[in-house]
Amino acid sequence: MRRAVFGIIAACGLTLVGAPTATADPPPGVDAIRTYPLARGNYSSPDPGDFYKVFFKTPDGRFCGISPNGGDTGCDAVPIDAPGGTNETVAASSQPGQYQHSDTARFTRVVDVLPEGHRLENWGTTCAVGHQGTVTCDVAGGHGFVLAATYGVLW
């Protein structure tokens, strides 16, 4: 009996800590970020390796970046419900949104804060900061993510 109960608890535990899967379609309302006004400020990096990339900081201190032409777009942050060991939320035109681990902060730069209710665009990809600092990135090619402190949505 104990073994059976432990097996059920273990199976449930594995389900809870398994990696979230990306949905096929973006959640309703993602297109609304394109109606936000474009932000003005310093969102570029002087590093030659960052050529054509756009970076921003959220009002609550997360760092994100947008690569051109559907390249890696993401944030050096994950929501509290992300799998353990992950520290980035990333999507690209060739890759649905996902949480992953990186040993370096790929999207952290000294740039301006993207204010709530504003957006940035970079050759087909749009990212915006919405209510309470929620980041939504709709990547060229149909993938993206929503990143809030307490939840994430991947597609």
mmCIF file with all atom_site columns, C-alpha atoms in Angstrom:
data_model
loop_
_atom_site.group_PDB
_atom_site.id
_atom_site.type_symbol
_atom_site.label_atom_id
_atom_site.label_alt_id
_atom_site.label_comp_id
_atom_site.label_asym_id
_atom_site.label_entity_id
_atom_site.label_seq_id
_atom_site.pdbx_PDB_ins_code
_atom_site.Cartn_x
_atom_site.Cartn_y
_atom_site.Cartn_z
_atom_site.occupancy
_atom_site.B_iso_or_equiv
_atom_site.pdbx_formal_charge
_atom_site.auth_seq_id
_atom_site.auth_comp_id
_atom_site.auth_asym_id
_atom_site.auth_atom_id
_atom_site.pdbx_PDB_model_num
ATOM 1   C CA . MET A 1 1   ? 0.000  0.000  0.000   1.00 0.00 ? 1   MET A CA 1
ATOM 2   C CA . ARG A 1 2   ? 2.740  2.469  0.968   1.00 0.00 ? 2   ARG A CA 1
ATOM 3   C CA . ARG A 1 3   ? 4.603  1.652  -2.214  1.00 0.00 ? 3   ARG A CA 1
ATOM 4   C CA . ALA A 1 4   ? 1.495  2.344  -4.315  1.00 0.00 ? 4   ALA A CA 1
ATOM 5   C CA . VAL A 1 5   ? 0.851  5.684  -2.591  1.00 0.00 ? 5   VAL A CA 1
ATOM 6   C CA . PHE A 1 6   ? 4.511  6.671  -2.989  1.00 0.00 ? 6   PHE A CA 1
ATOM 7   C CA . GLY A 1 7   ? 4.351  5.745  -6.678  1.00 0.00 ? 7   GLY A CA 1
ATOM 8   C CA . ILE A 1 8   ? 1.299  7.946  -7.200  1.00 0.00 ? 8   ILE A CA 1
ATOM 9   C CA . ILE A 1 9   ? 2.911  10.853 -5.332  1.00 0.00 ? 9   ILE A CA 1
ATOM 10  C CA . ALA A 1 10  ? 6.149  10.429 -7.288  1.00 0.00 ? 10  ALA A CA 1
ATOM 11  C CA . ALA A 1 11  ? 4.270  10.338 -10.592 1.00 0.00 ? 11  ALA A CA 1
ATOM 12  C CA . CYS A 1 12  ? 2.412  13.520 -9.683  1.00 0.00 ? 12  CYS A CA 1
ATOM 13  C CA . GLY A 1 13  ? 5.672  15.149 -8.650  1.00 0.00 ? 13  GLY A CA 1
ATOM 14  C CA . LEU A 1 14  ? 7.257  14.328 -11.988 1.00 0.00 ? 14  LEU A CA 1
ATOM 15  C CA . THR A 1 15  ? 4.290  15.850 -13.743 1.00 0.00 ? 15  THR A CA 1
ATOM 16  C CA . LEU A 1 16  ? 4.603  19.054 -11.748 1.00 0.00 ? 16  LEU A CA 1
ATOM 17  C CA . VAL A 1 17  ? 8.322  19.541 -12.357 1.00 0.00 ? 17  VAL A CA 1
ATOM 18  C CA . GLY A 1 18  ? 8.324  18.498 -16.015 1.00 0.00 ? 18  GLY A CA 1
ATOM 19  C CA . ALA A 1 19  ? 9.248  21.157 -18.554 1.00 0.00 ? 19  ALA A CA 1
ATOM 20  C CA . PRO A 1 20  ? 6.332  23.264 -19.717 1.00 0.00 ? 20  PRO A CA 1
ATOM 21  C CA . THR A 1 21  ? 5.435  22.739 -23.328 1.00 0.00 ? 21  THR A CA 1
ATOM 22  C CA . ALA A 1 22  ? 4.852  25.502 -25.802 1.00 0.00 ? 22  ALA A CA 1
ATOM 23  C CA . THR A 1 23  ? 1.348  25.877 -27.126 1.00 0.00 ? 23  THR A CA 1
ATOM 24  C CA . ALA A 1 24  ? 0.720  25.874 -30.873 1.00 0.00 ? 24  ALA A CA 1
ATOM 25  C CA . ASP A 1 25  ? -0.761 29.369 -30.991 1.00 0.00 ? 25  ASP A CA 1
ATOM 26  C CA . PRO A 1 26  ? -0.112 32.607 -29.148 1.00 0.00 ? 26  PRO A CA 1
ATOM 27  C CA . PRO A 1 27  ? -2.595 33.445 -26.410 1.00 0.00 ? 27  PRO A CA 1
ATOM 28  C CA . PRO A 1 28  ? -5.487 35.777 -27.263 1.00 0.00 ? 28  PRO A CA 1
ATOM 29  C CA . GLY A 1 29  ? -4.578 39.446 -27.189 1.00 0.00 ? 29  GLY A CA 1
ATOM 30  C CA . VAL A 1 30  ? -0.917 39.152 -28.162 1.00 0.00 ? 30  VAL A CA 1
ATOM 31  C CA . ASP A 1 31  ? -1.536 41.343 -31.216 1.00 0.00 ? 31  ASP A CA 1
ATOM 32  C CA . ALA A 1 32  ? -2.507 44.187 -28.866 1.00 0.00 ? 32  ALA A CA 1
ATOM 33  C CA . ILE A 1 33  ? 1.169  44.859 -28.094 1.00 0.00 ? 33  ILE A CA 1
ATOM 34  C CA . ARG A 1 34  ? 1.548  46.225 -31.617 1.00 0.00 ? 34  ARG A CA 1
ATOM 35  C CA . THR A 1 35  ? -0.791 49.083 -30.665 1.00 0.00 ? 35  THR A CA 1
ATOM 36  C CA . TYR A 1 36  ? 1.497  50.239 -27.838 1.00 0.00 ? 36  TYR A CA 1
ATOM 37  C CA . PRO A 1 37  ? 3.551  53.316 -28.693 1.00 0.00 ? 37  PRO A CA 1
ATOM 38  C CA . LEU A 1 38  ? 7.164  52.761 -29.710 1.00 0.00 ? 38  LEU A CA 1
ATOM 39  C CA . ALA A 1 39  ? 9.556  53.588 -26.901 1.00 0.00 ? 39  ALA A CA 1
ATOM 40  C CA . ARG A 1 40  ? 12.224 56.242 -27.224 1.00 0.00 ? 40  ARG A CA 1
ATOM 41  C CA . GLY A 1 41  ? 15.540 55.839 -25.509 1.00 0.00 ? 41  GLY A CA 1
ATOM 42  C CA . ASN A 1 42  ? 18.878 54.058 -25.566 1.00 0.00 ? 42  ASN A CA 1
ATOM 43  C CA . TYR A 1 43  ? 18.165 50.418 -26.421 1.00 0.00 ? 43  TYR A CA 1
ATOM 44  C CA . SER A 1 44  ? 21.332 49.548 -28.341 1.00 0.00 ? 44  SER A CA 1
ATOM 45  C CA . SER A 1 45  ? 24.691 48.233 -27.227 1.00 0.00 ? 45  SER A CA 1
ATOM 46  C CA . PRO A 1 46  ? 28.074 49.571 -28.340 1.00 0.00 ? 46  PRO A CA 1
ATOM 47  C CA . ASP A 1 47  ? 29.435 45.991 -28.503 1.00 0.00 ? 47  ASP A CA 1
ATOM 48  C CA . PRO A 1 48  ? 30.150 45.060 -32.167 1.00 0.00 ? 48  PRO A CA 1
ATOM 49  C CA . GLY A 1 49  ? 28.861 41.528 -31.455 1.00 0.00 ? 49  GLY A CA 1
ATOM 50  C CA . ASP A 1 50  ? 25.431 43.029 -30.734 1.00 0.00 ? 50  ASP A CA 1
ATOM 51  C CA . PHE A 1 51  ? 25.090 44.410 -34.253 1.00 0.00 ? 51  PHE A CA 1
ATOM 52  C CA . TYR A 1 52  ? 21.392 45.099 -35.056 1.00 0.00 ? 52  TYR A CA 1
ATOM 53  C CA . LYS A 1 53  ? 20.198 43.745 -31.698 1.00 0.00 ? 53  LYS A CA 1
ATOM 54  C CA . VAL A 1 54  ? 17.912 45.727 -29.400 1.00 0.00 ? 54  VAL A CA 1
ATOM 55  C CA . PHE A 1 55  ? 17.992 45.394 -25.606 1.00 0.00 ? 55  PHE A CA 1
ATOM 56  C CA . PHE A 1 56  ? 15.812 46.653 -22.773 1.00 0.00 ? 56  PHE A CA 1
ATOM 57  C CA . LYS A 1 57  ? 15.386 46.537 -19.042 1.00 0.00 ? 57  LYS A CA 1
ATOM 58  C CA . THR A 1 58  ? 11.952 46.080 -17.475 1.00 0.00 ? 58  THR A CA 1
ATOM 59  C CA . PRO A 1 59  ? 10.680 48.374 -14.720 1.00 0.00 ? 59  PRO A CA 1
ATOM 60  C CA . ASP A 1 60  ? 11.222 45.562 -12.188 1.00 0.00 ? 60  ASP A CA 1
ATOM 61  C CA . GLY A 1 61  ? 14.830 44.898 -13.282 1.00 0.00 ? 61  GLY A CA 1
ATOM 62  C CA . ARG A 1 62  ? 14.727 42.024 -15.790 1.00 0.00 ? 62  ARG A CA 1
ATOM 63  C CA . PHE A 1 63  ? 16.892 42.273 -18.907 1.00 0.00 ? 63  PHE A CA 1
ATOM 64  C CA . CYS A 1 64  ? 15.732 41.268 -22.387 1.00 0.00 ? 64  CYS A CA 1
ATOM 65  C CA . GLY A 1 65  ? 16.952 41.402 -25.979 1.00 0.00 ? 65  GLY A CA 1
ATOM 66  C CA . ILE A 1 66  ? 15.561 41.193 -29.490 1.00 0.00 ? 66  ILE A CA 1
ATOM 67  C CA . SER A 1 67  ? 17.632 39.789 -32.342 1.00 0.00 ? 67  SER A CA 1
ATOM 68  C CA . PRO A 1 68  ? 16.805 40.816 -35.915 1.00 0.00 ? 68  PRO A CA 1
ATOM 69  C CA . ASN A 1 69  ? 15.121 38.581 -38.478 1.00 0.00 ? 69  ASN A CA 1
ATOM 70  C CA . GLY A 1 70  ? 13.540 36.167 -35.998 1.00 0.00 ? 70  GLY A CA 1
ATOM 71  C CA . GLY A 1 71  ? 16.774 35.324 -34.192 1.00 0.00 ? 71  GLY A CA 1
ATOM 72  C CA . ASP A 1 72  ? 16.999 34.552 -30.482 1.00 0.00 ? 72  ASP A CA 1
ATOM 73  C CA . THR A 1 73  ? 14.763 36.882 -28.526 1.00 0.00 ? 73  THR A CA 1
ATOM 74  C CA . GLY A 1 74  ? 14.579 36.483 -24.802 1.00 0.00 ? 74  GLY A CA 1
ATOM 75  C CA . CYS A 1 75  ? 15.089 37.556 -21.239 1.00 0.00 ? 75  CYS A CA 1
ATOM 76  C CA . ASP A 1 76  ? 17.656 36.656 -18.609 1.00 0.00 ? 76  ASP A CA 1
ATOM 77  C CA . ALA A 1 77  ? 14.758 35.680 -16.350 1.00 0.00 ? 77  ALA A CA 1
ATOM 78  C CA . VAL A 1 78  ? 12.119 32.999 -15.867 1.00 0.00 ? 78  VAL A CA 1
ATOM 79  C CA . PRO A 1 79  ? 8.845  32.981 -13.947 1.00 0.00 ? 79  PRO A CA 1
ATOM 80  C CA . ILE A 1 80  ? 8.592  31.321 -10.567 1.00 0.00 ? 80  ILE A CA 1
ATOM 81  C CA . ASP A 1 81  ? 6.829  28.309 -12.150 1.00 0.00 ? 81  ASP A CA 1
ATOM 82  C CA . ALA A 1 82  ? 9.678  27.559 -14.611 1.00 0.00 ? 82  ALA A CA 1
ATOM 83  C CA . PRO A 1 83  ? 11.607 24.294 -14.252 1.00 0.00 ? 83  PRO A CA 1
ATOM 84  C CA . GLY A 1 84  ? 14.476 24.332 -11.777 1.00 0.00 ? 84  GLY A CA 1
ATOM 85  C CA . GLY A 1 85  ? 17.882 25.193 -13.190 1.00 0.00 ? 85  GLY A CA 1
ATOM 86  C CA . THR A 1 86  ? 16.513 27.458 -15.929 1.00 0.00 ? 86  THR A CA 1
ATOM 87  C CA . ASN A 1 87  ? 17.375 31.149 -16.041 1.00 0.00 ? 87  ASN A CA 1
ATOM 88  C CA . GLU A 1 88  ? 16.362 32.308 -19.545 1.00 0.00 ? 88  GLU A CA 1
ATOM 89  C CA . THR A 1 89  ? 13.130 32.579 -21.476 1.00 0.00 ? 89  THR A CA 1
ATOM 90  C CA . VAL A 1 90  ? 13.882 32.389 -25.218 1.00 0.00 ? 90  VAL A CA 1
ATOM 91  C CA . ALA A 1 91  ? 12.077 32.089 -28.561 1.00 0.00 ? 91  ALA A CA 1
ATOM 92  C CA . ALA A 1 92  ? 13.105 32.408 -32.210 1.00 0.00 ? 92  ALA A CA 1
ATOM 93  C CA . SER A 1 93  ? 11.377 32.060 -35.560 1.00 0.00 ? 93  SER A CA 1
ATOM 94  C CA . SER A 1 94  ? 12.769 28.524 -35.749 1.00 0.00 ? 94  SER A CA 1
ATOM 95  C CA . GLN A 1 95  ? 12.167 27.643 -32.087 1.00 0.00 ? 95  GLN A CA 1
ATOM 96  C CA . PRO A 1 96  ? 9.037  27.873 -29.922 1.00 0.00 ? 96  PRO A CA 1
ATOM 97  C CA . GLY A 1 97  ? 9.313  29.697 -26.631 1.00 0.00 ? 97  GLY A CA 1
ATOM 98  C CA . GLN A 1 98  ? 11.156 27.734 -23.962 1.00 0.00 ? 98  GLN A CA 1
ATOM 99  C CA . TYR A 1 99  ? 12.989 28.014 -20.677 1.00 0.00 ? 99  TYR A CA 1
ATOM 100 C CA . GLN A 1 100 ? 16.648 27.123 -20.732 1.00 0.00 ? 100 GLN A CA 1
ATOM 101 C CA . HIS A 1 101 ? 19.871 27.505 -18.800 1.00 0.00 ? 101 HIS A CA 1
ATOM 102 C CA . SER A 1 102 ? 22.740 29.753 -19.816 1.00 0.00 ? 102 SER A CA 1
ATOM 103 C CA . ASP A 1 103 ? 26.021 30.237 -17.976 1.00 0.00 ? 103 ASP A CA 1
ATOM 104 C CA . THR A 1 104 ? 26.169 33.833 -19.244 1.00 0.00 ? 104 THR A CA 1
ATOM 105 C CA . ALA A 1 105 ? 23.584 36.608 -19.175 1.00 0.00 ? 105 ALA A CA 1
ATOM 106 C CA . ARG A 1 106 ? 22.994 36.807 -22.934 1.00 0.00 ? 106 ARG A CA 1
ATOM 107 C CA . PHE A 1 107 ? 20.418 39.601 -22.839 1.00 0.00 ? 107 PHE A CA 1
ATOM 108 C CA . THR A 1 108 ? 21.771 41.873 -20.084 1.00 0.00 ? 108 THR A CA 1
ATOM 109 C CA . ARG A 1 109 ? 23.145 45.226 -21.260 1.00 0.00 ? 109 ARG A CA 1
ATOM 110 C CA . VAL A 1 110 ? 23.335 48.749 -19.848 1.00 0.00 ? 110 VAL A CA 1
ATOM 111 C CA . VAL A 1 111 ? 20.276 50.208 -21.574 1.00 0.00 ? 111 VAL A CA 1
ATOM 112 C CA . ASP A 1 112 ? 17.156 52.176 -20.725 1.00 0.00 ? 112 ASP A CA 1
ATOM 113 C CA . VAL A 1 113 ? 14.046 50.831 -19.046 1.00 0.00 ? 113 VAL A CA 1
ATOM 114 C CA . LEU A 1 114 ? 11.233 49.983 -21.448 1.00 0.00 ? 114 LEU A CA 1
ATOM 115 C CA . PRO A 1 115 ? 8.279  51.664 -19.739 1.00 0.00 ? 115 PRO A CA 1
ATOM 116 C CA . GLU A 1 116 ? 5.028  49.835 -19.072 1.00 0.00 ? 116 GLU A CA 1
ATOM 117 C CA . GLY A 1 117 ? 2.676  50.201 -22.035 1.00 0.00 ? 117 GLY A CA 1
ATOM 118 C CA . HIS A 1 118 ? 5.457  50.659 -24.623 1.00 0.00 ? 118 HIS A CA 1
ATOM 119 C CA . ARG A 1 119 ? 7.030  48.419 -27.241 1.00 0.00 ? 119 ARG A CA 1
ATOM 120 C CA . LEU A 1 120 ? 10.214 47.875 -29.222 1.00 0.00 ? 120 LEU A CA 1
ATOM 121 C CA . GLU A 1 121 ? 10.463 46.279 -32.658 1.00 0.00 ? 121 GLU A CA 1
ATOM 122 C CA . ASN A 1 122 ? 13.372 44.742 -34.488 1.00 0.00 ? 122 ASN A CA 1
ATOM 123 C CA . TRP A 1 123 ? 12.871 43.471 -38.030 1.00 0.00 ? 123 TRP A CA 1
ATOM 124 C CA . GLY A 1 124 ? 9.647  41.527 -37.532 1.00 0.00 ? 124 GLY A CA 1
ATOM 125 C CA . THR A 1 125 ? 9.814  40.865 -33.795 1.00 0.00 ? 125 THR A CA 1
ATOM 126 C CA . THR A 1 126 ? 7.927  42.936 -31.235 1.00 0.00 ? 126 THR A CA 1
ATOM 127 C CA . CYS A 1 127 ? 8.409  42.978 -27.465 1.00 0.00 ? 127 CYS A CA 1
ATOM 128 C CA . ALA A 1 128 ? 6.411  45.079 -25.033 1.00 0.00 ? 128 ALA A CA 1
ATOM 129 C CA . VAL A 1 129 ? 6.075  45.635 -21.322 1.00 0.00 ? 129 VAL A CA 1
ATOM 130 C CA . GLY A 1 130 ? 2.495  45.452 -20.142 1.00 0.00 ? 130 GLY A CA 1
ATOM 131 C CA . HIS A 1 131 ? 0.625  45.517 -16.858 1.00 0.00 ? 131 HIS A CA 1
ATOM 132 C CA . GLN A 1 132 ? 2.848  45.033 -13.789 1.00 0.00 ? 132 GLN A CA 1
ATOM 133 C CA . GLY A 1 133 ? 5.965  44.528 -15.916 1.00 0.00 ? 133 GLY A CA 1
ATOM 134 C CA . THR A 1 134 ? 4.759  41.544 -17.913 1.00 0.00 ? 134 THR A CA 1
ATOM 135 C CA . VAL A 1 135 ? 6.977  41.080 -20.979 1.00 0.00 ? 135 VAL A CA 1
ATOM 136 C CA . THR A 1 136 ? 5.361  39.833 -24.184 1.00 0.00 ? 136 THR A CA 1
ATOM 137 C CA . CYS A 1 137 ? 7.528  39.008 -27.196 1.00 0.00 ? 137 CYS A CA 1
ATOM 138 C CA . ASP A 1 138 ? 5.984  37.996 -30.520 1.00 0.00 ? 138 ASP A CA 1
ATOM 139 C CA . VAL A 1 139 ? 8.816  36.719 -32.685 1.00 0.00 ? 139 VAL A CA 1
ATOM 140 C CA . ALA A 1 140 ? 8.788  36.829 -36.476 1.00 0.00 ? 140 ALA A CA 1
ATOM 141 C CA . GLY A 1 141 ? 7.753  33.347 -37.587 1.00 0.00 ? 141 GLY A CA 1
ATOM 142 C CA . GLY A 1 142 ? 4.942  32.757 -35.116 1.00 0.00 ? 142 GLY A CA 1
ATOM 143 C CA . HIS A 1 143 ? 6.697  31.909 -31.849 1.00 0.00 ? 143 HIS A CA 1
ATOM 144 C CA . GLY A 1 144 ? 7.078  33.866 -28.643 1.00 0.00 ? 144 GLY A CA 1
ATOM 145 C CA . PHE A 1 145 ? 6.424  34.121 -24.933 1.00 0.00 ? 145 PHE A CA 1
ATOM 146 C CA . VAL A 1 146 ? 4.774  36.013 -22.124 1.00 0.00 ? 146 VAL A CA 1
ATOM 147 C CA . LEU A 1 147 ? 6.963  36.419 -19.049 1.00 0.00 ? 147 LEU A CA 1
ATOM 148 C CA . ALA A 1 148 ? 5.548  37.582 -15.728 1.00 0.00 ? 148 ALA A CA 1
ATOM 149 C CA . ALA A 1 149 ? 7.025  37.105 -12.277 1.00 0.00 ? 149 ALA A CA 1
ATOM 150 C CA . THR A 1 150 ? 4.496  34.415 -11.371 1.00 0.00 ? 150 THR A CA 1
ATOM 151 C CA . TYR A 1 151 ? 3.762  32.721 -14.700 1.00 0.00 ? 151 TYR A CA 1
ATOM 152 C CA . GLY A 1 152 ? 4.902  32.261 -18.264 1.00 0.00 ? 152 GLY A CA 1
ATOM 153 C CA . VAL A 1 153 ? 3.217  31.353 -21.546 1.00 0.00 ? 153 VAL A CA 1
ATOM 154 C CA . LEU A 1 154 ? 5.233  29.814 -24.378 1.00 0.00 ? 154 LEU A CA 1
ATOM 155 C CA . TRP A 1 155 ? 4.282  29.293 -28.024 1.00 0.00 ? 155 TRP A CA 1
#
